[in-house]
PDB file of C-alpha atoms in Angstrom:
ATOM      1  CA  MET A  13     184.191 228.920  67.264  1.00 88.00           C
ATOM      2  CA  ARG A  14     181.390 226.840  68.899  1.00 94.00           C
ATOM      3  CA  THR A  15     182.864 223.279  69.168  1.00 95.00           C
ATOM      4  CA  VAL A  16     182.935 219.947  71.008  1.00 95.00           C
ATOM      5  CA  LEU A  17     186.288 218.064  71.671  1.00 94.00           C
ATOM      6  CA  LEU A  18     185.697 214.314  71.316  1.00 93.00           C
ATOM      7  CA  GLY A  19     188.108 211.660  72.462  1.00 91.00           C
ATOM      8  CA  ALA A  20     188.484 208.777  74.458  1.00 91.00           C
ATOM      9  CA  PRO A  21     189.857 208.242  78.163  1.00 88.00           C
ATOM     10  CA  GLY A  22     193.556 209.558  77.771  1.00 89.00           C
ATOM     11  CA  SER A  23     193.271 210.902  74.305  1.00 92.00           C
ATOM     12  CA  GLY A  24     194.595 214.174  75.986  1.00 89.00           C
ATOM     13  CA  LYS A  25     191.210 216.378  75.223  1.00 89.00           C
ATOM     14  CA  GLY A  26     191.408 218.128  78.806  1.00 85.00           C
ATOM     15  CA  THR A  27     195.020 219.122  78.056  1.00 85.00           C
ATOM     16  CA  GLN A  28     194.056 220.492  74.640  1.00 90.00           C
ATOM     17  CA  GLY A  29     190.992 222.214  75.770  1.00 90.00           C
ATOM     18  CA  VAL A  30     192.782 224.130  78.407  1.00 89.00           C
ATOM     19  CA  VAL A  31     195.473 224.985  75.952  1.00 90.00           C
ATOM     20  CA  LEU A  32     193.199 226.089  73.242  1.00 92.00           C
ATOM     21  CA  SER A  33     190.801 227.996  75.627  1.00 93.00           C
ATOM     22  CA  LYS A  34     193.699 230.400  76.159  1.00 93.00           C
ATOM     23  CA  LYS A  35     194.805 230.315  72.748  1.00 92.00           C
ATOM     24  CA  PHE A  36     191.604 231.499  71.385  1.00 92.00           C
ATOM     25  CA  ASN A  37     190.314 233.334  74.642  1.00 94.00           C
ATOM     26  CA  ILE A  38     186.927 231.257  74.693  1.00 95.00           C
ATOM     27  CA  PRO A  39     185.956 229.003  77.649  1.00 96.00           C
ATOM     28  CA  GLN A  40     186.510 225.234  78.086  1.00 95.00           C
ATOM     29  CA  ILE A  41     183.180 224.161  79.405  1.00 94.00           C
ATOM     30  CA  SER A  42     183.471 220.809  81.386  1.00 90.00           C
ATOM     31  CA  THR A  43     180.126 219.490  82.549  1.00 87.00           C
ATOM     32  CA  GLY A  44     181.768 218.043  85.367  1.00 85.00           C
ATOM     33  CA  ASP A  45     182.988 221.532  86.489  1.00 88.00           C
ATOM     34  CA  LEU A  46     179.372 223.016  85.814  1.00 91.00           C
ATOM     35  CA  LEU A  47     177.637 220.251  88.031  1.00 91.00           C
ATOM     36  CA  ARG A  48     179.991 221.129  90.790  1.00 90.00           C
ATOM     37  CA  ALA A  49     179.659 224.787  90.703  1.00 91.00           C
ATOM     38  CA  ALA A  50     175.594 224.584  90.378  1.00 92.00           C
ATOM     39  CA  VAL A  51     175.647 222.402  93.411  1.00 91.00           C
ATOM     40  CA  LYS A  52     178.000 224.697  95.417  1.00 92.00           C
ATOM     41  CA  ALA A  53     175.996 227.626  94.493  1.00 92.00           C
ATOM     42  CA  GLY A  54     172.739 225.921  95.429  1.00 91.00           C
ATOM     43  CA  SER A  55     170.911 227.081  92.246  1.00 90.00           C
ATOM     44  CA  GLU A  56     167.567 225.588  91.151  1.00 91.00           C
ATOM     45  CA  LEU A  57     169.208 223.290  88.836  1.00 92.00           C
ATOM     46  CA  GLY A  58     171.989 222.583  91.366  1.00 91.00           C
ATOM     47  CA  LYS A  59     169.759 221.476  93.949  1.00 93.00           C
ATOM     48  CA  GLN A  60     167.936 218.959  91.435  1.00 92.00           C
ATOM     49  CA  ALA A  61     171.543 217.723  90.442  1.00 90.00           C
ATOM     50  CA  LYS A  62     172.488 217.190  94.140  1.00 90.00           C
ATOM     51  CA  SER A  63     169.419 215.274  94.798  1.00 90.00           C
ATOM     52  CA  ALA A  64     170.166 212.852  92.022  1.00 85.00           C
ATOM     53  CA  MET A  65     173.735 212.587  92.987  1.00 85.00           C
ATOM     54  CA  ASP A  66     172.768 212.138  96.684  1.00 85.00           C
ATOM     55  CA  ALA A  67     170.566 209.039  95.550  1.00 85.00           C
ATOM     56  CA  GLY A  68     173.334 207.757  93.755  1.00 80.00           C
ATOM     57  CA  ALA A  69     171.688 208.397  90.417  1.00 79.00           C
ATOM     58  CA  LEU A  70     172.860 209.773  87.111  1.00 79.00           C
ATOM     59  CA  VAL A  71     172.382 213.424  86.694  1.00 86.00           C
ATOM     60  CA  SER A  72     169.450 213.735  83.941  1.00 90.00           C
ATOM     61  CA  ASP A  73     170.266 215.048  80.415  1.00 92.00           C
ATOM     62  CA  ASP A  74     167.637 217.729  81.005  1.00 92.00           C
ATOM     63  CA  ILE A  75     169.647 219.457  83.919  1.00 92.00           C
ATOM     64  CA  VAL A  76     172.911 219.151  82.150  1.00 93.00           C
ATOM     65  CA  ILE A  77     171.480 220.647  79.165  1.00 95.00           C
ATOM     66  CA  GLY A  78     170.006 223.504  81.278  1.00 94.00           C
ATOM     67  CA  LEU A  79     173.378 223.945  82.895  1.00 93.00           C
ATOM     68  CA  ILE A  80     175.121 224.343  79.446  1.00 94.00           C
ATOM     69  CA  ARG A  81     172.174 226.607  78.187  1.00 94.00           C
ATOM     70  CA  GLU A  82     173.045 229.117  81.223  1.00 92.00           C
ATOM     71  CA  ARG A  83     176.574 228.801  80.846  1.00 93.00           C
ATOM     72  CA  LEU A  84     176.599 229.692  77.163  1.00 93.00           C
ATOM     73  CA  SER A  85     174.548 232.671  78.131  1.00 91.00           C
ATOM     74  CA  GLU A  86     177.368 234.392  79.796  1.00 92.00           C
ATOM     75  CA  GLU A  87     179.485 237.114  78.254  1.00 93.00           C
ATOM     76  CA  ASP A  88     182.834 235.089  78.066  1.00 94.00           C
ATOM     77  CA  ALA A  89     180.844 232.486  75.840  1.00 93.00           C
ATOM     78  CA  GLN A  90     179.540 234.906  73.345  1.00 92.00           C
ATOM     79  CA  ASP A  91     182.451 234.346  70.869  1.00 91.00           C
ATOM     80  CA  GLY A  92     182.443 230.687  70.957  1.00 93.00           C
ATOM     81  CA  TYR A  93     183.316 227.747  73.455  1.00 95.00           C
ATOM     82  CA  ILE A  94     184.906 224.464  73.834  1.00 95.00           C
ATOM     83  CA  LEU A  95     182.713 221.878  75.009  1.00 95.00           C
ATOM     84  CA  ASP A  96     184.622 219.078  76.982  1.00 91.00           C
ATOM     85  CA  GLY A  97     183.006 215.783  78.155  1.00 81.00           C
ATOM     86  CA  PHE A  98     179.412 216.262  76.642  1.00 90.00           C
ATOM     87  CA  PRO A  99     177.802 214.826  74.797  1.00 94.00           C
ATOM     88  CA  ARG A 100     178.478 211.267  75.631  1.00 88.00           C
ATOM     89  CA  ASN A 101     175.930 209.559  73.618  1.00 91.00           C
ATOM     90  CA  ILE A 102     173.580 210.135  70.440  1.00 94.00           C
ATOM     91  CA  ALA A 103     170.538 211.033  72.879  1.00 94.00           C
ATOM     92  CA  GLN A 104     172.549 213.807  74.329  1.00 94.00           C
ATOM     93  CA  ALA A 105     173.902 215.068  71.016  1.00 96.00           C
ATOM     94  CA  GLU A 106     170.507 215.361  69.672  1.00 97.00           C
ATOM     95  CA  ALA A 107     169.247 217.238  72.806  1.00 96.00           C
ATOM     96  CA  LEU A 108     172.342 219.531  72.513  1.00 96.00           C
ATOM     97  CA  ASP A 109     171.584 220.237  68.922  1.00 97.00           C
ATOM     98  CA  SER A 110     168.059 220.925  69.683  1.00 96.00           C
ATOM     99  CA  MET A 111     169.118 223.384  72.266  1.00 95.00           C
ATOM    100  CA  LEU A 112     171.571 225.159  70.330  1.00 95.00           C
ATOM    101  CA  GLU A 113     168.994 225.544  67.609  1.00 95.00           C
ATOM    102  CA  GLN A 114     166.538 227.374  69.857  1.00 93.00           C
ATOM    103  CA  LEU A 115     169.325 229.681  70.654  1.00 91.00           C
ATOM    104  CA  GLY A 116     170.376 230.228  67.011  1.00 90.00           C
ATOM    105  CA  GLN A 117     174.043 228.978  67.813  1.00 90.00           C
ATOM    106  CA  PRO A 118     174.664 225.459  66.215  1.00 93.00           C
ATOM    107  CA  LEU A 119     177.998 223.919  66.534  1.00 95.00           C
ATOM    108  CA  GLN A 120     180.294 224.918  63.789  1.00 95.00           C
ATOM    109  CA  GLY A 121     182.651 222.019  64.244  1.00 94.00           C
ATOM    110  CA  VAL A 122     183.625 218.711  65.987  1.00 95.00           C
ATOM    111  CA  VAL A 123     187.400 217.816  66.709  1.00 95.00           C
ATOM    112  CA  LEU A 124     188.077 214.240  67.378  1.00 95.00           C
ATOM    113  CA  LEU A 125     191.478 213.546  68.992  1.00 94.00           C
ATOM    114  CA  ASP A 126     192.234 210.100  67.486  1.00 93.00           C
ATOM    115  CA  VAL A 127     194.496 207.745  69.491  1.00 93.00           C
ATOM    116  CA  PRO A 128     194.974 204.138  68.957  1.00 92.00           C
ATOM    117  CA  PHE A 129     193.737 201.679  71.362  1.00 89.00           C
ATOM    118  CA  GLU A 130     197.052 200.201  72.354  1.00 89.00           C
ATOM    119  CA  GLU A 131     198.548 203.858  73.123  1.00 90.00           C
ATOM    120  CA  LEU A 132     195.574 204.871  75.054  1.00 92.00           C
ATOM    121  CA  MET A 133     196.134 201.626  77.333  1.00 91.00           C
ATOM    122  CA  GLN A 134     199.802 202.690  77.512  1.00 89.00           C
ATOM    123  CA  ARG A 135     198.765 206.149  78.541  1.00 89.00           C
ATOM    124  CA  LEU A 136     196.557 205.283  81.490  1.00 90.00           C
ATOM    125  CA  THR A 137     197.819 202.111  82.881  1.00 92.00           C
ATOM    126  CA  GLY A 138     201.393 203.401  82.895  1.00 92.00           C
ATOM    127  CA  ARG A 139     200.529 206.418  84.824  1.00 91.00           C
ATOM    128  CA  ARG A 140     202.337 207.006  88.157  1.00 93.00           C
ATOM    129  CA  THR A 141     201.600 210.007  90.752  1.00 93.00           C
ATOM    130  CA  CYS A 142     203.980 211.264  93.280  1.00 93.00           C
ATOM    131  CA  LYS A 143     202.439 210.898  96.894  1.00 95.00           C
ATOM    132  CA  ASP A 144     204.350 213.712  98.236  1.00 94.00           C
ATOM    133  CA  CYS A 145     204.228 216.556  95.393  1.00 94.00           C
ATOM    134  CA  GLY A 146     201.680 215.130  92.896  1.00 89.00           C
ATOM    135  CA  ALA A 147     203.958 215.006  89.981  1.00 91.00           C
ATOM    136  CA  ILE A 148     202.812 212.604  87.230  1.00 89.00           C
ATOM    137  CA  TYR A 149     204.878 210.201  85.129  1.00 93.00           C
ATOM    138  CA  ASN A 150     204.274 207.579  82.636  1.00 91.00           C
ATOM    139  CA  ILE A 151     206.322 204.274  83.175  1.00 92.00           C
ATOM    140  CA  HIS A 152     206.018 203.643  79.160  1.00 88.00           C
ATOM    141  CA  LEU A 153     206.305 207.380  77.756  1.00 84.00           C
ATOM    142  CA  SER A 154     207.802 209.448  80.416  1.00 87.00           C
ATOM    143  CA  PRO A 155     209.448 207.476  82.983  1.00 94.00           C
ATOM    144  CA  PRO A 156     211.374 208.822  86.183  1.00 95.00           C
ATOM    145  CA  LYS A 157     214.921 208.609  86.484  1.00 95.00           C
ATOM    146  CA  LYS A 158     214.903 206.168  89.049  1.00 94.00           C
ATOM    147  CA  GLU A 159     212.098 203.519  89.424  1.00 93.00           C
ATOM    148  CA  ASP A 160     209.155 204.504  91.550  1.00 93.00           C
ATOM    149  CA  GLN A 161     210.832 207.649  92.718  1.00 96.00           C
ATOM    150  CA  CYS A 162     209.925 211.142  91.839  1.00 96.00           C
ATOM    151  CA  ASP A 163     212.581 213.255  90.100  1.00 96.00           C
ATOM    152  CA  SER A 164     211.347 216.344  91.661  1.00 93.00           C
ATOM    153  CA  CYS A 165     211.179 215.737  95.352  1.00 95.00           C
ATOM    154  CA  GLY A 166     212.403 212.021  95.757  1.00 95.00           C
ATOM    155  CA  GLY A 167     208.836 211.074  96.811  1.00 96.00           C
ATOM    156  CA  GLU A 168     207.423 207.797  96.317  1.00 96.00           C
ATOM    157  CA  LEU A 169     205.423 207.129  93.108  1.00 96.00           C
ATOM    158  CA  PHE A 170     202.079 205.165  93.198  1.00 95.00           C
ATOM    159  CA  GLN A 171     199.432 203.749  90.570  1.00 92.00           C
ATOM    160  CA  ARG A 172     195.853 204.841  91.274  1.00 86.00           C
ATOM    161  CA  ALA A 173     193.338 202.016  92.015  1.00 82.00           C
ATOM    162  CA  ASP A 174     191.557 202.924  88.894  1.00 80.00           C
ATOM    163  CA  ASP A 175     194.493 203.129  86.676  1.00 84.00           C
ATOM    164  CA  ASN A 176     194.623 199.193  86.456  1.00 86.00           C
ATOM    165  CA  GLU A 177     194.183 197.350  83.281  1.00 88.00           C
ATOM    166  CA  GLU A 178     190.877 196.001  83.776  1.00 89.00           C
ATOM    167  CA  THR A 179     189.444 199.345  85.179  1.00 88.00           C
ATOM    168  CA  ILE A 180     190.854 201.148  82.111  1.00 89.00           C
ATOM    169  CA  GLY A 181     189.732 198.481  79.471  1.00 89.00           C
ATOM    170  CA  ASN A 182     186.038 198.876  80.856  1.00 89.00           C
ATOM    171  CA  ARG A 183     186.257 202.738  80.645  1.00 87.00           C
ATOM    172  CA  LEU A 184     187.444 202.429  76.995  1.00 90.00           C
ATOM    173  CA  LYS A 185     184.729 199.663  76.233  1.00 90.00           C
ATOM    174  CA  VAL A 186     181.778 202.170  77.620  1.00 87.00           C
ATOM    175  CA  TYR A 187     183.545 204.882  75.304  1.00 88.00           C
ATOM    176  CA  GLU A 188     183.556 202.440  72.153  1.00 88.00           C
ATOM    177  CA  GLU A 189     179.891 201.323  72.778  1.00 88.00           C
ATOM    178  CA  GLN A 190     178.493 204.936  73.729  1.00 85.00           C
ATOM    179  CA  THR A 191     180.483 207.830  72.713  1.00 85.00           C
ATOM    180  CA  ALA A 192     182.147 206.348  69.250  1.00 87.00           C
ATOM    181  CA  PRO A 193     178.784 206.556  67.636  1.00 91.00           C
ATOM    182  CA  LEU A 194     178.865 210.197  67.820  1.00 94.00           C
ATOM    183  CA  ILE A 195     181.728 210.200  65.261  1.00 93.00           C
ATOM    184  CA  GLY A 196     179.121 208.957  62.570  1.00 94.00           C
ATOM    185  CA  TYR A 197     176.584 211.479  63.984  1.00 96.00           C
ATOM    186  CA  TYR A 198     178.779 214.409  63.498  1.00 97.00           C
ATOM    187  CA  GLN A 199     180.264 213.108  60.017  1.00 96.00           C
ATOM    188  CA  ARG A 200     176.975 212.940  58.613  1.00 96.00           C
ATOM    189  CA  GLN A 201     176.449 216.466  59.570  1.00 96.00           C
ATOM    190  CA  HIS A 202     179.903 217.304  57.963  1.00 95.00           C
ATOM    191  CA  LYS A 203     180.970 218.824  61.261  1.00 96.00           C
ATOM    192  CA  LEU A 204     183.688 216.560  62.306  1.00 96.00           C
ATOM    193  CA  HIS A 205     187.397 216.908  62.005  1.00 95.00           C
ATOM    194  CA  ALA A 206     189.580 214.121  63.176  1.00 95.00           C
ATOM    195  CA  ILE A 207     193.142 214.994  64.300  1.00 94.00           C
ATOM    196  CA  PRO A 208     195.688 212.390  65.353  1.00 95.00           C
ATOM    197  CA  GLY A 209     196.229 212.757  69.054  1.00 92.00           C
ATOM    198  CA  THR A 210     199.683 211.145  68.934  1.00 91.00           C
ATOM    199  CA  GLY A 211     203.091 212.825  68.970  1.00 86.00           C
ATOM    200  CA  ASP A 212     203.963 216.371  70.093  1.00 86.00           C
ATOM    201  CA  ILE A 213     201.571 218.259  72.261  1.00 86.00           C
ATOM    202  CA  ASP A 214     202.453 221.438  70.470  1.00 89.00           C
ATOM    203  CA  GLU A 215     201.931 219.904  67.130  1.00 92.00           C
ATOM    204  CA  ILE A 216     198.523 218.696  68.203  1.00 92.00           C
ATOM    205  CA  THR A 217     197.412 221.905  69.386  1.00 91.00           C
ATOM    206  CA  ASN A 218     198.535 223.537  66.233  1.00 92.00           C
ATOM    207  CA  ALA A 219     196.696 220.900  64.111  1.00 93.00           C
ATOM    208  CA  VAL A 220     193.479 221.502  66.173  1.00 92.00           C
ATOM    209  CA  GLY A 221     194.134 225.372  65.876  1.00 90.00           C
ATOM    210  CA  ALA A 222     194.322 225.193  62.134  1.00 91.00           C
ATOM    211  CA  VAL A 223     190.645 223.570  62.323  1.00 91.00           C
ATOM    212  CA  PHE A 224     189.480 226.298  64.514  1.00 88.00           C
ATOM    213  CA  ASP A 225     191.060 229.084  62.111  1.00 85.00           C
ATOM    214  CA  ASN A 226     189.367 227.517  59.072  1.00 82.00           C
ATOM    215  CA  ILE A 227     185.748 227.230  60.207  1.00 76.00           C
TER     216      ILE A 227
END
């Protein structure tokens, strides 16, 4: 199963990627992880990526595509993979398709975790983290028993600076402008499978798993 997981920030695609990777024994490939690993290893692409990052610039699509190509050549990706966090826009999707066509390994399906805007805001702005043990709560969806206090260790809960409404709204706006057009792009290729990303996590996993099984 060669696939891409699409979804807005807060849609749960990172969580689902980890679970599905284990279930189907295929790697979840995060471009962020690839970049960090390449920089740490000091590979040629890693050095190019580090130069861009040190200069405060975005890492070019050519470098990211090169890293993905290298990762897909590894043994554990021969039976499939889950791409998480890439592509983010049409140009990246076209570059990815071109590279996969050269490898003779086109994407078999794209799964969209579809979550309403209001719930995304609740999930992201309601997040609270324990300063002591790192446990995560949501004041709207999974609140602690005592306000601002961790159930596990009694530590103080805090809201990350980038979890405020203005920052979250901007992140969702960028997604809407850049990434949402990918939905139409993959629909035209008849590869898109939209799954409601709300409700029980296991039920969502089963729904995405059913898509994987039928492609």
